[in-house]
Amino acid sequence: MDISNAIVVGGGIGGLAVATVLARQGVAVTVLEQAPHIAEVGAGLQISPNGLAVLRALALDGALRGRGAVRGQAVVLRDYVAGETVARLDLMRLARDQQYYFVHRADLIEVLVAAAKRANVSFELNAQAATLRPGALPVVQMSDGSTRRAEVVVAADGIHSMARPVLNGADTAAFTGQVAWRALVPNTSNHPDEAHVTMGPGRHLVSYPVRGGNLINLVAVEERADWAAEGWNHRDDPQKLRAAFAEFGAEAKEMLSAVENVTLWGLHRHPVAATWQRDGVVMLGDAAHPTLPFLAQGANMALEDAWVLADHLARLPRDAALAQYQRTREARVRRVIAAAQSNATRYHLRPGPVRTAAHLGLRLASKLGPGRMIGAFNWLYGHDVTRRP
């Protein structure tokens, strides 16, 4: 190990994971978190086999299951009118060591915080980082005027990362013309252990169970011209959500009718950063490569980043490790981002010949070649960063 200490800015999934791996390798790690405590608002996420591989390598998969993670049986594409199945991606056809889980984000955060503390990671809460300076000993400038220094500073602080303009200049994010609502509702409909993607004209609804199947996580995406701010915590009126999805029937209508609290955020497309690292400062997760939520890979990419970054730092001198980390990760995250964008187009087809033909093709592929259908995701789910070539 070429370094003895590190600072991680941001106490989210990627930040906590990289802090834990580095600390287990003997690095003295401090996490700077701007909030008064590390917690997450109620929301679900999907941990696919590639992300689970990192949690398993950290011996945290059992703890996550113990907190009510639901093993996913399938991803089902459904039509919006009557909920008719268009296609089914059978997750039980994955390789024996590959599992897929639906989890509550707060539960994963709690598991990662506990692991970080066991590894002797230090935490500074209410710690607002303002900017940083790369160098032989990078400096984090705090909003109160104080400074922090470490041999490596990992910016795991999300899409508005303070490191991004330092390393790349001003961002060029653009509103995608899509907004998304998030909500949790009681599972009174006996939602199966599946992710349902209910597809309608210009919009779609994703639902899956979390917390041992007691709750259903909802993500509803609509195309619209009106700009909306980024960020998950903008409260909205549930009636606006129901109005936008008024044509959705069957189980989708039932779930939407149960929404009492909902948040809305605008989806913005940020380019993959050209430069992820320089002179001891490095970005991971959304700070380096934000992705739209149409492939459920944001958390999984952050977990992969965390492992690869820590692994390179364990084996190479600092600057060589950081440069190799970007080279190792960039092509993969670009492929994931492109695949996510393609899904958005497929989910929102308008009635007409194109939609009819597309859905017919999905139905045939699902019925006639279910093994081939899940096999098309081997490049994504079968990728295990914890196994060196």
mmCIF file of C-alpha atoms in Angstrom:
data_model
loop_
_atom_site.group_PDB
_atom_site.id
_atom_site.type_symbol
_atom_site.label_atom_id
_atom_site.label_comp_id
_atom_site.label_asym_id
_atom_site.label_seq_id
_atom_site.Cartn_x
_atom_site.Cartn_y
_atom_site.Cartn_z
ATOM 1 C CA MET A 1 0.000 0.000 0.000
ATOM 2 C CA ASP A 2 1.498 3.306 -1.175
ATOM 3 C CA ILE A 3 -0.695 5.499 1.045
ATOM 4 C CA SER A 4 -1.377 5.548 4.778
ATOM 5 C CA ASN A 5 -4.359 7.920 4.993
ATOM 6 C CA ALA A 6 -7.329 9.066 2.936
ATOM 7 C CA ILE A 7 -10.349 11.332 3.099
ATOM 8 C CA VAL A 8 -13.678 10.332 1.578
ATOM 9 C CA VAL A 9 -16.101 13.179 0.875
ATOM 10 C CA GLY A 10 -19.656 11.852 1.048
ATOM 11 C CA GLY A 11 -21.274 9.191 3.203
ATOM 12 C CA GLY A 12 -23.356 7.510 0.512
ATOM 13 C CA ILE A 13 -23.107 3.980 -0.842
ATOM 14 C CA GLY A 14 -19.907 4.443 -2.854
ATOM 15 C CA GLY A 15 -18.196 6.555 -0.224
ATOM 16 C CA LEU A 16 -18.904 4.138 2.608
ATOM 17 C CA ALA A 17 -17.870 1.146 0.521
ATOM 18 C CA VAL A 18 -14.511 2.604 -0.529
ATOM 19 C CA ALA A 19 -13.850 3.814 3.016
ATOM 20 C CA THR A 20 -14.445 0.302 4.341
ATOM 21 C CA VAL A 21 -12.227 -1.427 1.775
ATOM 22 C CA LEU A 22 -9.385 1.038 2.274
ATOM 23 C CA ALA A 23 -9.608 0.817 6.063
ATOM 24 C CA ARG A 24 -9.480 -2.964 5.922
ATOM 25 C CA GLN A 25 -6.260 -2.578 3.953
ATOM 26 C CA GLY A 26 -4.727 -0.576 6.791
ATOM 27 C CA VAL A 27 -5.412 2.966 5.553
ATOM 28 C CA ALA A 28 -6.541 5.564 8.103
ATOM 29 C CA VAL A 29 -9.789 6.844 6.559
ATOM 30 C CA THR A 30 -11.981 9.797 7.489
ATOM 31 C CA VAL A 31 -15.423 10.272 5.944
ATOM 32 C CA LEU A 32 -16.643 13.871 5.678
ATOM 33 C CA GLU A 33 -20.428 14.038 5.610
ATOM 34 C CA GLN A 34 -22.302 17.332 5.410
ATOM 35 C CA ALA A 35 -25.462 15.993 7.102
ATOM 36 C CA PRO A 36 -25.787 15.862 10.909
ATOM 37 C CA HIS A 37 -26.119 12.093 10.679
ATOM 38 C CA ILE A 38 -25.685 9.487 7.957
ATOM 39 C CA ALA A 39 -29.111 8.337 6.859
ATOM 40 C CA GLU A 40 -31.195 8.005 3.731
ATOM 41 C CA VAL A 41 -34.714 9.039 2.863
ATOM 42 C CA GLY A 42 -37.106 6.193 2.225
ATOM 43 C CA ALA A 43 -36.442 4.729 -1.192
ATOM 44 C CA GLY A 44 -35.650 1.398 -2.753
ATOM 45 C CA LEU A 45 -32.875 0.260 -5.018
ATOM 46 C CA GLN A 46 -31.901 -2.844 -6.906
ATOM 47 C CA ILE A 47 -28.668 -4.663 -6.165
ATOM 48 C CA SER A 48 -27.832 -6.792 -9.183
ATOM 49 C CA PRO A 49 -25.246 -9.621 -9.106
ATOM 50 C CA ASN A 50 -22.377 -7.341 -10.132
ATOM 51 C CA GLY A 51 -23.007 -5.045 -7.178
ATOM 52 C CA LEU A 52 -23.732 -7.935 -4.832
ATOM 53 C CA ALA A 53 -20.307 -9.380 -5.686
ATOM 54 C CA VAL A 54 -18.718 -6.420 -3.880
ATOM 55 C CA LEU A 55 -20.992 -6.771 -0.846
ATOM 56 C CA ARG A 56 -20.261 -10.482 -0.757
ATOM 57 C CA ALA A 57 -16.501 -9.838 -0.896
ATOM 58 C CA LEU A 58 -16.994 -7.511 2.078
ATOM 59 C CA ALA A 59 -19.014 -10.249 3.850
ATOM 60 C CA LEU A 60 -22.030 -7.926 4.026
ATOM 61 C CA ASP A 61 -24.541 -9.813 1.880
ATOM 62 C CA GLY A 62 -25.830 -11.776 4.871
ATOM 63 C CA ALA A 63 -26.369 -8.599 6.893
ATOM 64 C CA LEU A 64 -28.329 -7.109 4.021
ATOM 65 C CA ARG A 65 -30.569 -10.156 3.770
ATOM 66 C CA GLY A 66 -31.070 -9.944 7.515
ATOM 67 C CA ARG A 67 -32.525 -6.463 7.066
ATOM 68 C CA GLY A 68 -35.270 -7.637 4.757
ATOM 69 C CA ALA A 69 -33.653 -7.554 1.329
ATOM 70 C CA VAL A 70 -35.985 -9.330 -1.096
ATOM 71 C CA ARG A 71 -34.458 -11.735 -3.597
ATOM 72 C CA GLY A 72 -35.726 -10.789 -7.034
ATOM 73 C CA GLN A 73 -37.288 -13.565 -9.070
ATOM 74 C CA ALA A 74 -37.821 -11.692 -12.323
ATOM 75 C CA VAL A 75 -38.060 -8.388 -14.153
ATOM 76 C CA VAL A 76 -41.452 -8.247 -15.863
ATOM 77 C CA LEU A 77 -42.376 -5.795 -18.622
ATOM 78 C CA ARG A 78 -46.105 -5.042 -18.609
ATOM 79 C CA ASP A 79 -48.582 -3.069 -20.705
ATOM 80 C CA TYR A 80 -50.138 -0.065 -19.022
ATOM 81 C CA VAL A 81 -53.824 -0.641 -19.835
ATOM 82 C CA ALA A 82 -54.577 -3.952 -18.139
ATOM 83 C CA GLY A 83 -51.176 -4.934 -16.796
ATOM 84 C CA GLU A 84 -50.727 -7.675 -19.385
ATOM 85 C CA THR A 85 -47.265 -9.256 -19.391
ATOM 86 C CA VAL A 86 -45.208 -8.316 -22.441
ATOM 87 C CA ALA A 87 -41.970 -10.059 -21.455
ATOM 88 C CA ARG A 88 -40.385 -11.718 -18.441
ATOM 89 C CA LEU A 89 -36.686 -11.708 -17.629
ATOM 90 C CA ASP A 90 -36.259 -14.729 -15.361
ATOM 91 C CA LEU A 91 -33.635 -13.831 -12.752
ATOM 92 C CA MET A 92 -33.651 -17.386 -11.407
ATOM 93 C CA ARG A 93 -31.878 -18.405 -14.619
ATOM 94 C CA LEU A 94 -28.809 -16.455 -13.546
ATOM 95 C CA ALA A 95 -25.726 -18.486 -12.633
ATOM 96 C CA ARG A 96 -25.914 -20.186 -9.241
ATOM 97 C CA ASP A 97 -23.656 -17.629 -7.523
ATOM 98 C CA GLN A 98 -25.513 -14.656 -9.035
ATOM 99 C CA GLN A 99 -28.400 -13.236 -7.053
ATOM 100 C CA TYR A 100 -30.504 -10.120 -7.467
ATOM 101 C CA TYR A 101 -32.003 -8.179 -4.543
ATOM 102 C CA PHE A 102 -34.493 -5.400 -3.918
ATOM 103 C CA VAL A 103 -33.442 -3.400 -0.872
ATOM 104 C CA HIS A 104 -34.387 -0.295 1.047
ATOM 105 C CA ARG A 105 -31.628 2.240 0.548
ATOM 106 C CA ALA A 106 -31.534 3.106 4.247
ATOM 107 C CA ASP A 107 -30.930 -0.547 5.126
ATOM 108 C CA LEU A 108 -27.915 -0.754 2.820
ATOM 109 C CA ILE A 109 -26.543 2.496 4.231
ATOM 110 C CA GLU A 110 -26.881 1.153 7.786
ATOM 111 C CA VAL A 111 -25.063 -2.062 6.838
ATOM 112 C CA LEU A 112 -22.237 -0.078 5.234
ATOM 113 C CA VAL A 113 -21.941 2.372 8.150
ATOM 114 C CA ALA A 114 -21.655 -0.504 10.609
ATOM 115 C CA ALA A 115 -18.976 -2.150 8.466
ATOM 116 C CA ALA A 116 -17.038 1.116 8.175
ATOM 117 C CA LYS A 117 -17.097 1.631 11.943
ATOM 118 C CA ARG A 118 -15.895 -1.929 12.561
ATOM 119 C CA ALA A 119 -12.995 -1.155 10.217
ATOM 120 C CA ASN A 120 -12.165 1.942 12.349
ATOM 121 C CA VAL A 121 -13.227 4.511 9.762
ATOM 122 C CA SER A 122 -13.584 7.953 11.374
ATOM 123 C CA PHE A 123 -16.596 10.144 10.654
ATOM 124 C CA GLU A 124 -16.926 13.926 10.674
ATOM 125 C CA LEU A 125 -20.585 14.930 10.527
ATOM 126 C CA ASN A 126 -21.913 18.412 9.779
ATOM 127 C CA ALA A 127 -18.718 18.696 7.724
ATOM 128 C CA GLN A 128 -19.427 20.881 4.701
ATOM 129 C CA ALA A 129 -16.603 20.667 2.181
ATOM 130 C CA ALA A 130 -16.407 23.713 -0.093
ATOM 131 C CA THR A 131 -13.610 22.967 -2.529
ATOM 132 C CA LEU A 132 -10.329 21.132 -2.805
ATOM 133 C CA ARG A 133 -6.825 21.422 -4.167
ATOM 134 C CA PRO A 134 -5.035 18.465 -5.738
ATOM 135 C CA GLY A 135 -1.352 18.056 -4.922
ATOM 136 C CA ALA A 136 1.281 15.954 -3.244
ATOM 137 C CA LEU A 137 -0.927 16.257 -0.160
ATOM 138 C CA PRO A 138 -4.408 17.266 -1.384
ATOM 139 C CA VAL A 139 -6.325 19.832 0.650
ATOM 140 C CA VAL A 140 -10.051 19.913 1.359
ATOM 141 C CA GLN A 141 -11.242 23.429 2.114
ATOM 142 C CA MET A 142 -14.219 23.392 4.479
ATOM 143 C CA SER A 143 -17.039 25.946 4.431
ATOM 144 C CA ASP A 144 -16.032 27.144 7.911
ATOM 145 C CA GLY A 145 -12.549 28.037 6.676
ATOM 146 C CA SER A 146 -10.740 25.068 8.159
ATOM 147 C CA THR A 147 -8.832 22.560 6.047
ATOM 148 C CA ARG A 148 -8.289 18.798 5.942
ATOM 149 C CA ARG A 149 -5.367 17.043 4.279
ATOM 150 C CA ALA A 150 -4.722 13.460 3.198
ATOM 151 C CA GLU A 151 -2.641 11.571 0.685
ATOM 152 C CA VAL A 152 -5.781 10.686 -1.287
ATOM 153 C CA VAL A 153 -9.110 12.511 -1.364
ATOM 154 C CA VAL A 154 -11.997 10.486 -2.777
ATOM 155 C CA ALA A 155 -14.926 12.612 -3.955
ATOM 156 C CA ALA A 156 -18.002 10.416 -3.561
ATOM 157 C CA ASP A 157 -20.305 13.400 -3.304
ATOM 158 C CA GLY A 158 -22.736 12.802 -6.146
ATOM 159 C CA ILE A 159 -23.755 14.609 -9.297
ATOM 160 C CA HIS A 160 -22.912 18.038 -7.886
ATOM 161 C CA SER A 161 -19.456 16.945 -6.758
ATOM 162 C CA MET A 162 -17.117 19.723 -5.721
ATOM 163 C CA ALA A 163 -14.281 17.810 -7.390
ATOM 164 C CA ARG A 164 -15.867 17.765 -10.833
ATOM 165 C CA PRO A 165 -15.340 21.464 -11.705
ATOM 166 C CA VAL A 166 -11.854 21.354 -10.169
ATOM 167 C CA LEU A 167 -10.835 18.473 -12.428
ATOM 168 C CA ASN A 168 -12.943 19.264 -15.510
ATOM 169 C CA GLY A 169 -14.273 22.795 -15.461
ATOM 170 C CA ALA A 170 -17.954 23.701 -15.527
ATOM 171 C CA ASP A 171 -20.483 20.908 -16.079
ATOM 172 C CA THR A 172 -22.795 20.876 -19.093
ATOM 173 C CA ALA A 173 -25.796 19.002 -17.708
ATOM 174 C CA ALA A 174 -29.015 19.251 -19.705
ATOM 175 C CA PHE A 175 -32.611 18.495 -18.729
ATOM 176 C CA THR A 176 -33.703 15.275 -20.462
ATOM 177 C CA GLY A 177 -37.357 16.215 -20.741
ATOM 178 C CA GLN A 178 -38.202 13.557 -18.156
ATOM 179 C CA VAL A 179 -39.185 13.725 -14.513
ATOM 180 C CA ALA A 180 -39.420 10.971 -11.937
ATOM 181 C CA TRP A 181 -41.475 10.498 -8.805
ATOM 182 C CA ARG A 182 -40.480 8.218 -5.909
ATOM 183 C CA ALA A 183 -42.834 6.763 -3.326
ATOM 184 C CA LEU A 184 -43.249 3.863 -0.929
ATOM 185 C CA VAL A 185 -46.654 2.264 -0.358
ATOM 186 C CA PRO A 186 -47.827 -0.681 1.768
ATOM 187 C CA ASN A 187 -47.791 -4.005 -0.043
ATOM 188 C CA THR A 188 -51.500 -4.709 0.254
ATOM 189 C CA SER A 189 -51.626 -6.132 -3.280
ATOM 190 C CA ASN A 190 -49.236 -9.030 -2.600
ATOM 191 C CA HIS A 191 -46.780 -7.725 -5.153
ATOM 192 C CA PRO A 192 -44.618 -10.692 -6.165
ATOM 193 C CA ASP A 193 -40.851 -10.693 -5.628
ATOM 194 C CA GLU A 194 -40.367 -9.165 -9.052
ATOM 195 C CA ALA A 195 -39.572 -5.788 -10.545
ATOM 196 C CA HIS A 196 -42.506 -4.727 -12.709
ATOM 197 C CA VAL A 197 -41.937 -2.164 -15.442
ATOM 198 C CA THR A 198 -45.361 -0.995 -16.598
ATOM 199 C CA MET A 199 -44.891 0.736 -19.944
ATOM 200 C CA GLY A 200 -47.148 3.461 -21.306
ATOM 201 C CA PRO A 201 -46.994 6.230 -23.903
ATOM 202 C CA GLY A 202 -44.303 8.664 -22.806
ATOM 203 C CA ARG A 203 -44.104 7.212 -19.311
ATOM 204 C CA HIS A 204 -43.473 4.099 -17.255
ATOM 205 C CA LEU A 205 -43.876 2.865 -13.686
ATOM 206 C CA VAL A 206 -41.377 0.621 -11.873
ATOM 207 C CA SER A 207 -42.496 -1.288 -8.786
ATOM 208 C CA TYR A 208 -40.855 -3.884 -6.569
ATOM 209 C CA PRO A 209 -41.110 -5.035 -2.937
ATOM 210 C CA VAL A 210 -38.664 -4.068 -0.173
ATOM 211 C CA ARG A 211 -38.408 -4.549 3.600
ATOM 212 C CA GLY A 212 -39.274 -8.227 3.513
ATOM 213 C CA GLY A 213 -42.116 -7.568 1.090
ATOM 214 C CA ASN A 214 -43.975 -5.242 3.464
ATOM 215 C CA LEU A 215 -43.519 -2.168 1.255
ATOM 216 C CA ILE A 216 -43.532 -1.493 -2.478
ATOM 217 C CA ASN A 217 -41.037 0.949 -3.950
ATOM 218 C CA LEU A 218 -42.422 3.013 -6.830
ATOM 219 C CA VAL A 219 -40.513 5.017 -9.424
ATOM 220 C CA ALA A 220 -42.704 6.740 -12.009
ATOM 221 C CA VAL A 221 -41.118 8.474 -14.997
ATOM 222 C CA GLU A 222 -42.906 10.877 -17.345
ATOM 223 C CA GLU A 223 -41.744 12.744 -20.412
ATOM 224 C CA ARG A 224 -42.652 16.426 -20.297
ATOM 225 C CA ALA A 225 -41.416 19.754 -21.520
ATOM 226 C CA ASP A 226 -41.526 21.566 -18.168
ATOM 227 C CA TRP A 227 -38.136 21.730 -16.510
ATOM 228 C CA ALA A 228 -37.802 20.269 -13.007
ATOM 229 C CA ALA A 229 -34.991 20.632 -10.517
ATOM 230 C CA GLU A 230 -32.514 17.869 -9.802
ATOM 231 C CA GLY A 231 -32.471 16.183 -6.421
ATOM 232 C CA TRP A 232 -34.549 13.457 -4.807
ATOM 233 C CA ASN A 233 -36.194 15.397 -2.014
ATOM 234 C CA HIS A 234 -38.533 17.859 -3.739
ATOM 235 C CA ARG A 235 -41.972 17.145 -2.314
ATOM 236 C CA ASP A 236 -44.871 16.937 -4.738
ATOM 237 C CA ASP A 237 -48.628 16.440 -4.644
ATOM 238 C CA PRO A 238 -49.607 12.759 -5.049
ATOM 239 C CA GLN A 239 -52.586 13.889 -7.131
ATOM 240 C CA LYS A 240 -50.211 15.211 -9.781
ATOM 241 C CA LEU A 241 -48.599 11.778 -9.980
ATOM 242 C CA ARG A 242 -51.981 10.071 -10.270
ATOM 243 C CA ALA A 243 -53.102 12.532 -12.937
ATOM 244 C CA ALA A 244 -49.987 11.861 -15.022
ATOM 245 C CA PHE A 245 -50.682 8.107 -14.889
ATOM 246 C CA ALA A 246 -54.467 8.249 -15.053
ATOM 247 C CA GLU A 247 -54.596 5.863 -18.015
ATOM 248 C CA PHE A 248 -52.712 3.128 -16.153
ATOM 249 C CA GLY A 249 -55.003 0.340 -14.958
ATOM 250 C CA ALA A 250 -54.915 -2.903 -12.988
ATOM 251 C CA GLU A 251 -52.279 -3.183 -10.225
ATOM 252 C CA ALA A 252 -50.560 0.025 -11.297
ATOM 253 C CA LYS A 253 -53.692 2.037 -10.591
ATOM 254 C CA GLU A 254 -54.106 0.358 -7.213
ATOM 255 C CA MET A 255 -50.551 1.137 -6.150
ATOM 256 C CA LEU A 256 -50.739 4.750 -7.303
ATOM 257 C CA SER A 257 -53.991 5.254 -5.402
ATOM 258 C CA ALA A 258 -52.155 4.333 -2.184
ATOM 259 C CA VAL A 259 -49.457 7.005 -2.519
ATOM 260 C CA GLU A 260 -49.595 9.533 0.335
ATOM 261 C CA ASN A 261 -46.109 11.060 0.168
ATOM 262 C CA VAL A 262 -44.089 11.491 -3.001
ATOM 263 C CA THR A 263 -40.943 13.264 -4.163
ATOM 264 C CA LEU A 264 -40.266 14.558 -7.663
ATOM 265 C CA TRP A 265 -37.015 15.242 -9.427
ATOM 266 C CA GLY A 266 -35.956 16.230 -12.882
ATOM 267 C CA LEU A 267 -33.692 13.871 -14.769
ATOM 268 C CA HIS A 268 -30.648 15.627 -16.175
ATOM 269 C CA ARG A 269 -28.014 14.150 -18.443
ATOM 270 C CA HIS A 270 -24.475 14.800 -17.262
ATOM 271 C CA PRO A 271 -21.549 13.771 -19.452
ATOM 272 C CA VAL A 272 -19.064 11.232 -18.175
ATOM 273 C CA ALA A 273 -16.221 13.308 -16.779
ATOM 274 C CA ALA A 274 -13.200 13.451 -19.055
ATOM 275 C CA THR A 275 -10.860 13.511 -16.067
ATOM 276 C CA TRP A 276 -11.674 11.459 -12.966
ATOM 277 C CA GLN A 277 -8.422 12.025 -11.076
ATOM 278 C CA ARG A 278 -5.397 14.259 -10.701
ATOM 279 C CA ASP A 279 -2.688 14.626 -8.077
ATOM 280 C CA GLY A 280 -4.320 12.600 -5.348
ATOM 281 C CA VAL A 281 -7.941 13.656 -5.950
ATOM 282 C CA VAL A 282 -10.295 11.078 -7.463
ATOM 283 C CA MET A 283 -14.039 10.802 -8.122
ATOM 284 C CA LEU A 284 -16.272 7.760 -8.013
ATOM 285 C CA GLY A 285 -19.914 6.945 -8.673
ATOM 286 C CA ASP A 286 -22.216 9.730 -9.832
ATOM 287 C CA ALA A 287 -19.494 12.315 -9.282
ATOM 288 C CA ALA A 288 -17.597 10.848 -12.233
ATOM 289 C CA HIS A 289 -20.311 9.234 -14.337
ATOM 290 C CA PRO A 290 -23.970 9.994 -13.512
ATOM 291 C CA THR A 291 -26.407 7.535 -15.064
ATOM 292 C CA LEU A 292 -30.128 7.768 -15.653
ATOM 293 C CA PRO A 293 -32.222 5.317 -13.575
ATOM 294 C CA PHE A 294 -33.408 3.071 -16.421
ATOM 295 C CA LEU A 295 -31.095 0.120 -15.827
ATOM 296 C CA ALA A 296 -31.007 0.229 -11.994
ATOM 297 C CA GLN A 297 -27.211 0.484 -11.961
ATOM 298 C CA GLY A 298 -26.349 3.677 -10.067
ATOM 299 C CA ALA A 299 -25.625 1.975 -6.735
ATOM 300 C CA ASN A 300 -24.037 -1.017 -8.438
ATOM 301 C CA MET A 301 -21.613 1.129 -10.420
ATOM 302 C CA ALA A 302 -20.637 2.964 -7.222
ATOM 303 C CA LEU A 303 -19.922 -0.354 -5.499
ATOM 304 C CA GLU A 304 -17.839 -1.536 -8.450
ATOM 305 C CA ASP A 305 -15.925 1.762 -8.493
ATOM 306 C CA ALA A 306 -15.203 1.512 -4.772
ATOM 307 C CA TRP A 307 -13.688 -1.944 -5.022
ATOM 308 C CA VAL A 308 -11.600 -1.224 -8.128
ATOM 309 C CA LEU A 309 -10.257 2.050 -6.741
ATOM 310 C CA ALA A 310 -9.221 0.501 -3.416
ATOM 311 C CA ASP A 311 -7.733 -2.534 -5.158
ATOM 312 C CA HIS A 312 -5.537 -0.396 -7.414
ATOM 313 C CA LEU A 313 -4.402 1.728 -4.466
ATOM 314 C CA ALA A 314 -3.386 -1.464 -2.668
ATOM 315 C CA ARG A 315 -1.158 -2.584 -5.561
ATOM 316 C CA LEU A 316 0.214 0.524 -7.279
ATOM 317 C CA PRO A 317 1.794 3.870 -6.380
ATOM 318 C CA ARG A 318 -0.836 6.533 -5.783
ATOM 319 C CA ASP A 319 -0.847 8.406 -9.076
ATOM 320 C CA ALA A 320 -0.481 5.254 -11.156
ATOM 321 C CA ALA A 321 -3.320 3.631 -9.197
ATOM 322 C CA LEU A 322 -5.696 6.522 -9.769
ATOM 323 C CA ALA A 323 -4.927 6.682 -13.474
ATOM 324 C CA GLN A 324 -5.381 2.940 -13.867
ATOM 325 C CA TYR A 325 -8.682 3.085 -11.974
ATOM 326 C CA GLN A 326 -10.144 5.431 -14.591
ATOM 327 C CA ARG A 327 -8.779 3.341 -17.451
ATOM 328 C CA THR A 328 -10.263 0.201 -15.929
ATOM 329 C CA ARG A 329 -13.707 1.646 -15.300
ATOM 330 C CA GLU A 330 -14.475 4.151 -18.045
ATOM 331 C CA ALA A 331 -15.483 1.874 -20.929
ATOM 332 C CA ARG A 332 -17.763 -0.173 -18.692
ATOM 333 C CA VAL A 333 -19.649 2.760 -17.201
ATOM 334 C CA ARG A 334 -20.083 4.301 -20.649
ATOM 335 C CA ARG A 335 -21.679 1.073 -21.848
ATOM 336 C CA VAL A 336 -24.011 0.997 -18.840
ATOM 337 C CA ILE A 337 -25.049 4.613 -19.373
ATOM 338 C CA ALA A 338 -25.813 3.965 -23.047
ATOM 339 C CA ALA A 339 -27.877 0.879 -22.186
ATOM 340 C CA ALA A 340 -29.869 2.829 -19.617
ATOM 341 C CA GLN A 341 -30.698 5.513 -22.162
ATOM 342 C CA SER A 342 -31.859 2.874 -24.659
ATOM 343 C CA ASN A 343 -34.273 1.466 -22.075
ATOM 344 C CA ALA A 344 -35.915 4.858 -21.641
ATOM 345 C CA THR A 345 -36.789 4.884 -25.340
ATOM 346 C CA ARG A 346 -38.155 1.312 -25.302
ATOM 347 C CA TYR A 347 -40.352 1.891 -22.258
ATOM 348 C CA HIS A 348 -42.115 4.983 -23.652
ATOM 349 C CA LEU A 349 -43.243 3.943 -27.128
ATOM 350 C CA ARG A 350 -46.505 5.482 -28.345
ATOM 351 C CA PRO A 351 -49.360 3.343 -29.698
ATOM 352 C CA GLY A 352 -48.769 2.439 -33.310
ATOM 353 C CA PRO A 353 -46.878 0.004 -35.541
ATOM 354 C CA VAL A 354 -43.503 0.534 -33.838
ATOM 355 C CA ARG A 355 -44.866 -0.214 -30.356
ATOM 356 C CA THR A 356 -46.863 -3.193 -31.624
ATOM 357 C CA ALA A 357 -43.858 -4.709 -33.384
ATOM 358 C CA ALA A 358 -41.527 -4.056 -30.450
ATOM 359 C CA HIS A 359 -43.884 -5.678 -27.942
ATOM 360 C CA LEU A 360 -44.488 -8.635 -30.238
ATOM 361 C CA GLY A 361 -40.765 -9.187 -30.505
ATOM 362 C CA LEU A 362 -40.375 -9.058 -26.719
ATOM 363 C CA ARG A 363 -43.205 -11.553 -26.231
ATOM 364 C CA LEU A 364 -41.682 -14.005 -28.674
ATOM 365 C CA ALA A 365 -38.196 -13.690 -27.206
ATOM 366 C CA SER A 366 -39.559 -14.181 -23.701
ATOM 367 C CA LYS A 367 -41.513 -17.318 -24.594
ATOM 368 C CA LEU A 368 -39.199 -18.949 -27.098
ATOM 369 C CA GLY A 369 -35.783 -18.041 -25.720
ATOM 370 C CA PRO A 370 -35.913 -17.212 -22.009
ATOM 371 C CA GLY A 371 -32.364 -18.448 -21.482
ATOM 372 C CA ARG A 372 -31.059 -16.333 -24.327
ATOM 373 C CA MET A 373 -32.949 -13.333 -22.957
ATOM 374 C CA ILE A 374 -31.245 -13.438 -19.561
ATOM 375 C CA GLY A 375 -27.982 -14.332 -21.284
ATOM 376 C CA ALA A 376 -28.057 -10.982 -23.047
ATOM 377 C CA PHE A 377 -27.261 -9.426 -19.647
ATOM 378 C CA ASN A 378 -24.180 -11.531 -18.932
ATOM 379 C CA TRP A 379 -21.951 -8.569 -19.790
ATOM 380 C CA LEU A 380 -23.618 -6.610 -16.988
ATOM 381 C CA TYR A 381 -24.592 -9.043 -14.254
ATOM 382 C CA GLY A 382 -21.730 -11.486 -14.767
ATOM 383 C CA HIS A 383 -19.042 -8.842 -14.304
ATOM 384 C CA ASP A 384 -17.290 -9.415 -10.944
ATOM 385 C CA VAL A 385 -14.719 -6.764 -10.094
ATOM 386 C CA THR A 386 -13.576 -8.694 -7.026
ATOM 387 C CA ARG A 387 -12.038 -11.404 -9.225
ATOM 388 C CA ARG A 388 -8.831 -10.291 -10.812
ATOM 389 C CA PRO A 389 -8.177 -11.562 -14.363
#
